[in-house]
Each structure stands twice: as C-alpha cells, then as structure tokens.
Tab-separated table of C-alpha atoms in Angstrom:
chain	number	residue	atom	x	y	z
A	13	MET	CA	-8.781	-14.227	37.748
A	14	PRO	CA	-7.087	-14.752	41.143
A	15	LEU	CA	-9.243	-16.319	43.847
A	16	GLY	CA	-10.628	-13.620	46.146
A	17	ASP	CA	-10.375	-10.863	43.545
A	18	VAL	CA	-13.121	-8.214	43.364
A	19	LEU	CA	-14.999	-7.256	40.189
A	20	LEU	CA	-16.980	-4.031	39.881
A	21	ILE	CA	-18.802	-4.223	36.555
A	22	LYS	CA	-20.368	-0.898	35.623
A	23	PRO	CA	-22.773	-0.216	32.711
A	24	GLU	CA	-20.090	1.448	30.572
A	25	ILE	CA	-17.890	-1.641	30.915
A	26	LYS	CA	-20.770	-3.903	29.905
A	27	LYS	CA	-21.415	-1.746	26.838
A	28	VAL	CA	-17.863	-1.664	25.489
A	29	ALA	CA	-17.341	-5.376	26.227
A	30	SER	CA	-20.516	-6.107	24.267
A	31	GLU	CA	-19.107	-4.178	21.279
A	32	ILE	CA	-15.911	-6.236	21.389
A	33	SER	CA	-17.867	-9.486	21.680
A	34	ASP	CA	-19.981	-8.542	18.647
A	35	ILE	CA	-16.806	-7.986	16.593
A	36	ILE	CA	-15.400	-11.374	17.648
A	37	LEU	CA	-18.672	-13.142	16.869
A	38	LYS	CA	-18.684	-11.676	13.353
A	39	ASP	CA	-15.081	-12.762	12.729
A	40	ILE	CA	-14.773	-16.167	14.372
A	41	SER	CA	-15.315	-19.379	12.409
A	42	ASP	CA	-16.046	-22.844	13.808
A	43	ASP	CA	-12.433	-24.065	13.743
A	44	ASP	CA	-10.726	-20.892	14.998
A	45	LYS	CA	-8.572	-20.606	18.120
A	46	ILE	CA	-8.728	-16.910	19.028
A	47	ILE	CA	-6.663	-14.981	21.590
A	48	VAL	CA	-7.993	-11.780	23.137
A	49	ALA	CA	-5.579	-9.683	25.234
A	50	VAL	CA	-6.937	-6.979	27.551
A	51	GLY	CA	-4.207	-4.730	28.980
A	52	GLY	CA	-3.937	-1.435	30.818
A	53	GLU	CA	-2.910	0.076	34.104
A	54	SER	CA	-4.053	-1.025	37.542
A	55	GLY	CA	-7.710	-0.264	38.194
A	56	SER	CA	-8.529	0.429	34.548
A	57	GLY	CA	-11.120	-2.371	34.405
A	58	LYS	CA	-9.152	-5.107	32.620
A	59	SER	CA	-10.616	-8.030	34.581
A	60	GLU	CA	-14.121	-6.614	34.304
A	61	VAL	CA	-13.870	-6.184	30.515
A	62	ALA	CA	-12.394	-9.681	30.124
A	63	HIS	CA	-15.156	-11.216	32.255
A	64	GLU	CA	-17.887	-9.469	30.286
A	65	ILE	CA	-16.432	-10.473	26.912
A	66	GLY	CA	-16.439	-14.105	28.021
A	67	HIS	CA	-19.968	-13.755	29.384
A	68	ASP	CA	-21.297	-12.159	26.185
A	69	LEU	CA	-19.683	-14.757	23.925
A	70	PHE	CA	-21.320	-17.608	25.826
A	71	LYS	CA	-24.747	-15.999	26.104
A	72	SER	CA	-24.804	-15.420	22.324
A	73	SER	CA	-26.812	-17.759	20.100
A	74	ARG	CA	-23.576	-19.579	19.199
A	75	LYS	CA	-22.641	-20.142	22.869
A	76	ILE	CA	-18.923	-19.551	22.280
A	77	ARG	CA	-16.851	-20.934	25.168
A	78	SER	CA	-13.854	-19.020	26.478
A	79	PHE	CA	-11.299	-19.271	29.249
A	80	ILE	CA	-9.742	-16.298	31.045
A	81	LEU	CA	-6.077	-16.210	32.026
A	82	THR	CA	-4.744	-13.356	34.122
A	83	PHE	CA	-1.156	-12.165	34.472
A	84	ASP	CA	-1.725	-11.926	38.248
A	85	ASP	CA	-1.641	-15.737	38.381
A	86	PHE	CA	1.772	-15.873	36.700
A	87	TYR	CA	3.947	-13.802	39.040
A	88	ILE	CA	7.146	-15.682	39.846
A	89	PHE	CA	7.060	-14.777	43.546
A	90	PRO	CA	4.079	-14.425	45.919
A	91	ARG	CA	3.113	-10.857	46.814
A	92	LYS	CA	5.107	-10.581	50.076
A	93	GLU	CA	8.327	-11.858	48.518
A	94	ARG	CA	7.720	-9.749	45.418
A	95	ASN	CA	7.324	-6.608	47.488
A	96	LYS	CA	10.513	-7.334	49.437
A	97	LEU	CA	12.422	-7.610	46.166
A	98	ARG	CA	10.864	-4.383	44.929
A	99	LEU	CA	12.152	-2.546	47.996
A	100	LYS	CA	15.563	-4.194	47.772
A	101	THR	CA	15.988	-3.131	44.124
A	102	ASP	CA	14.548	0.365	44.652
A	103	PHE	CA	11.565	-0.734	42.526
A	104	GLU	CA	13.725	-1.564	39.494
A	105	SER	CA	12.410	-5.159	39.589
A	106	VAL	CA	8.862	-3.948	38.851
A	107	GLY	CA	7.765	-4.924	35.358
A	108	LEU	CA	7.266	-7.791	32.955
A	109	SER	CA	10.308	-9.619	34.357
A	110	GLU	CA	8.264	-10.352	37.518
A	111	VAL	CA	6.036	-12.637	35.445
A	112	ASP	CA	6.752	-16.251	34.458
A	113	GLN	CA	6.568	-15.549	30.724
A	114	VAL	CA	7.853	-19.014	29.826
A	115	GLU	CA	4.914	-20.796	31.476
A	116	LEU	CA	2.401	-18.291	30.138
A	117	LYS	CA	3.649	-18.659	26.559
A	118	TYR	CA	3.697	-22.454	26.950
A	119	ILE	CA	0.015	-22.430	27.955
A	120	VAL	CA	-0.859	-20.081	25.086
A	121	LYS	CA	0.942	-22.435	22.669
A	122	LYS	CA	-0.988	-25.447	24.017
A	123	PHE	CA	-4.241	-23.550	23.551
A	124	LYS	CA	-3.371	-22.708	19.938
A	125	LYS	CA	-2.437	-26.344	19.261
A	126	ASP	CA	-5.678	-27.611	20.812
A	127	ALA	CA	-3.533	-29.698	23.141
A	128	GLY	CA	-6.253	-30.802	25.540
A	129	LEU	CA	-5.685	-31.063	29.288
A	130	THR	CA	-3.459	-28.274	30.600
A	131	LEU	CA	-2.463	-27.205	34.127
A	132	ILE	CA	-3.251	-23.544	34.800
A	133	PRO	CA	-1.929	-21.616	37.848
A	134	ILE	CA	-4.537	-19.922	40.054
A	135	TYR	CA	-3.369	-17.514	42.763
A	136	ASP	CA	-5.405	-17.128	45.973
A	137	ILE	CA	-5.115	-13.509	47.145
A	138	ARG	CA	-6.446	-14.218	50.657
A	139	SER	CA	-4.195	-17.162	51.522
A	140	ASN	CA	-1.237	-16.069	49.363
A	141	LEU	CA	-1.101	-19.593	47.894
A	142	GLN	CA	-0.937	-20.795	44.297
A	143	HIS	CA	-3.104	-23.700	43.146
A	144	ARG	CA	-3.385	-25.581	39.839
A	145	LEU	CA	-6.492	-25.987	37.721
A	146	VAL	CA	-6.838	-28.611	34.961
A	147	VAL	CA	-8.386	-27.096	31.818
A	148	ASN	CA	-9.342	-28.910	28.608
A	149	PHE	CA	-8.611	-26.520	25.727
A	150	GLN	CA	-10.072	-28.810	23.058
A	151	ASP	CA	-13.567	-27.383	23.438
A	152	ILE	CA	-12.522	-23.773	24.054
A	153	PRO	CA	-12.173	-21.577	20.936
A	154	VAL	CA	-11.385	-18.285	22.722
A	155	LEU	CA	-8.609	-17.574	25.218
A	156	ILE	CA	-8.941	-14.218	26.979
A	157	ILE	CA	-5.826	-12.902	28.740
A	158	ASP	CA	-6.038	-9.873	31.001
A	159	GLY	CA	-3.385	-8.061	33.000
A	160	LEU	CA	-0.972	-5.170	33.206
A	161	TYR	CA	1.291	-6.690	30.584
A	162	ALA	CA	-1.260	-8.502	28.412
A	163	ASN	CA	-0.335	-6.290	25.465
A	164	SER	CA	3.143	-7.846	25.447
A	165	LEU	CA	1.552	-10.922	23.843
A	166	TYR	CA	0.632	-11.329	20.204
A	167	ALA	CA	-3.159	-11.607	20.147
A	168	ASP	CA	-5.853	-11.573	17.488
A	169	TYR	CA	-7.583	-8.813	19.439
A	170	ASN	CA	-5.043	-6.819	21.435
A	171	ILE	CA	-6.997	-4.329	23.543
A	172	PHE	CA	-5.591	-1.507	25.674
A	173	ILE	CA	-7.664	0.468	28.188
A	174	GLU	CA	-6.562	4.111	28.216
A	175	ARG	CA	-7.134	4.894	31.874
A	176	SER	CA	-4.278	5.953	34.155
A	177	LEU	CA	-3.977	5.928	37.953
A	178	ARG	CA	-5.352	9.458	38.039
A	179	ASP	CA	-8.417	8.313	36.088
A	180	THR	CA	-9.003	5.232	38.239
A	181	ILE	CA	-8.270	6.395	41.790
A	182	GLU	CA	-11.929	6.203	42.873
A	183	PHE	CA	-12.337	2.799	41.219
A	184	GLN	CA	-9.283	1.518	43.111
A	185	LYS	CA	-10.723	2.774	46.386
A	186	GLU	CA	-13.994	0.952	45.680
A	187	ARG	CA	-12.128	-2.274	44.920
A	188	GLY	CA	-9.979	-1.974	48.036
A	189	LYS	CA	-7.462	-4.569	46.844
A	190	GLU	CA	-4.376	-2.745	48.125
A	191	VAL	CA	-3.609	0.163	50.453
A	192	MET	CA	-2.751	3.318	48.495
A	193	ASP	CA	0.403	4.340	50.355
A	194	GLU	CA	3.838	5.621	49.277
A	195	PHE	CA	5.044	2.086	48.489
A	196	ARG	CA	2.026	1.362	46.283
A	197	GLN	CA	2.445	4.694	44.534
A	198	SER	CA	6.066	3.868	43.658
A	199	VAL	CA	5.011	0.477	42.273
A	200	LEU	CA	2.275	2.077	40.162
A	201	GLU	CA	4.724	4.591	38.701
A	202	LYS	CA	7.080	1.807	37.595
A	203	GLU	CA	4.188	-0.261	36.254
A	204	HIS	CA	3.064	2.769	34.256
A	205	GLU	CA	6.476	2.976	32.572
A	206	ALA	CA	6.398	-0.728	31.682
A	207	VAL	CA	2.823	-0.636	30.393
A	208	MET	CA	3.475	2.391	28.167
A	209	LYS	CA	6.266	0.499	26.372
A	210	ILE	CA	3.901	-2.250	25.181
A	211	LYS	CA	0.821	-0.092	24.566
A	212	LYS	CA	1.858	0.214	20.902
A	213	ASN	CA	1.022	-3.468	20.319
A	214	ALA	CA	-2.717	-2.838	20.710
A	215	ASN	CA	-5.039	-2.824	17.720
A	216	TYR	CA	-8.059	-1.760	19.761
A	217	PHE	CA	-8.205	0.985	22.377
A	218	ILE	CA	-10.862	1.587	25.002
A	219	THR	CA	-10.805	5.331	25.647
A	220	LYS	CA	-11.100	7.025	29.057
A	221	ASN	CA	-14.862	7.293	28.615
A	222	TYR	CA	-15.084	3.624	27.512
A	223	LYS	CA	-15.470	4.140	23.760
A	224	LEU	CA	-13.977	1.473	21.473
A	225	LYS	CA	-11.454	2.644	18.875
A	226	LYS	CA	-9.740	0.428	16.285
A	227	VAL	CA	-6.225	1.323	15.126
A	228	LYS	CA	-3.553	-0.196	12.911
A	229	ARG	CA	-1.070	-2.216	14.919
A	230	VAL	CA	2.409	-0.643	15.031
A	231	ILE	CA	5.028	-3.140	13.855
C-alpha cells in the first residue's frame, strides 16, 4: 500500500479475510502462482482485507508468502496534477485511464512467470513522491492486488466489496485520508461509475455486512 496510508482493521474484516484465506489454502498447491484481486469503492476496506489475507496466509502452518500491490501506486500523475486534470476535464478523466495499466500488467506477467527481481512503484502520500522497491517474485506464490479498479484484472480470486460511499462515510471520516468536499464528492461519483462497470468480473463478493458470497463469473 502507499507509504503513509492508514489501515483500520475491524473484527468483521478479520473474519471475512480469514474465510478467503482458508479457501486459498485449500486450493493452492506448492507450484502455484495465484493472483487475488480485491476491488470496491473508496473506503470499502479493500486495503484492510488485502492486508489480512496476506497476514493469514503467512501465519498458517504452511507459511504462504504473498506480496500486495495497490492501484494507488500506479497512478500516472501524482495527486495534485491528477486533480488539476480532473477539474480541467470536468471529471471525465476520472477512471481506469488514470492508472498505468501497462506497467501493472507487466509486473503481473513477471510474477506469473516467476521472473525474479522486479521493480515495484511505491507512492508516498505525505511527500507526494514515488519510489521503487525491488521485489523477488521467485519465492512468492501469491500476489494480492487491491484498489478501486482491481476487478479489471483477471485473477484467480476476484473479490468485490459491496459497500458504497453511503455505506462507508463514517469509515472514511475515521481514516481521514482526504477532505470530503464538493470536489471529492464529484470524484467519488465518477469512480462509482467506473467501478460498477468492472464489478461483473468478480467471482467472490463481500456483502455490506461483510459476508462472503461466491458467484459464477460473468463472461
């Protein structure tokens, strides 16, 4: 997750993440390279669920290693420049096109191919700077990807959290990542539209009260 980000892990998040981890542990074999995508709207608990899945996999008797990628680290422009463009385009620029999908897919491909040392972008929220982290994928069998648009990716476990802005307003206040003003509201409305278009790719849903539901993926 981005440097300086805030996680608020509540009991219900721990519980549903544990259920997902148990499913993965039953399915995964020693030579697998598994991708887990955790998507949903802002404040729905994506980062928290992703973190807990990774934690549970490693604390299991098999000590499964994972690495978490977040879409927030793959925005093409830093936040200030991104927001200027959003205003300039009357918020039409908001969406998946703001993300460097080429680099993200390249990293996912290297993970699947067990390609060893890979440079991963890490965004620092406080300083508004992007850094690079060297990761060795050879010893990592699970890649967890969280973010607004995570469900745009093909994943072995494609999870969508069914919580909207209305459901998460108190959670967003607790996190305090961004001021909830008219500008932010307009961004969230556009993000909602984009997220709803890729929701259909999920094969697991986390309901509003954090219950796990498996569905057939829509092709």
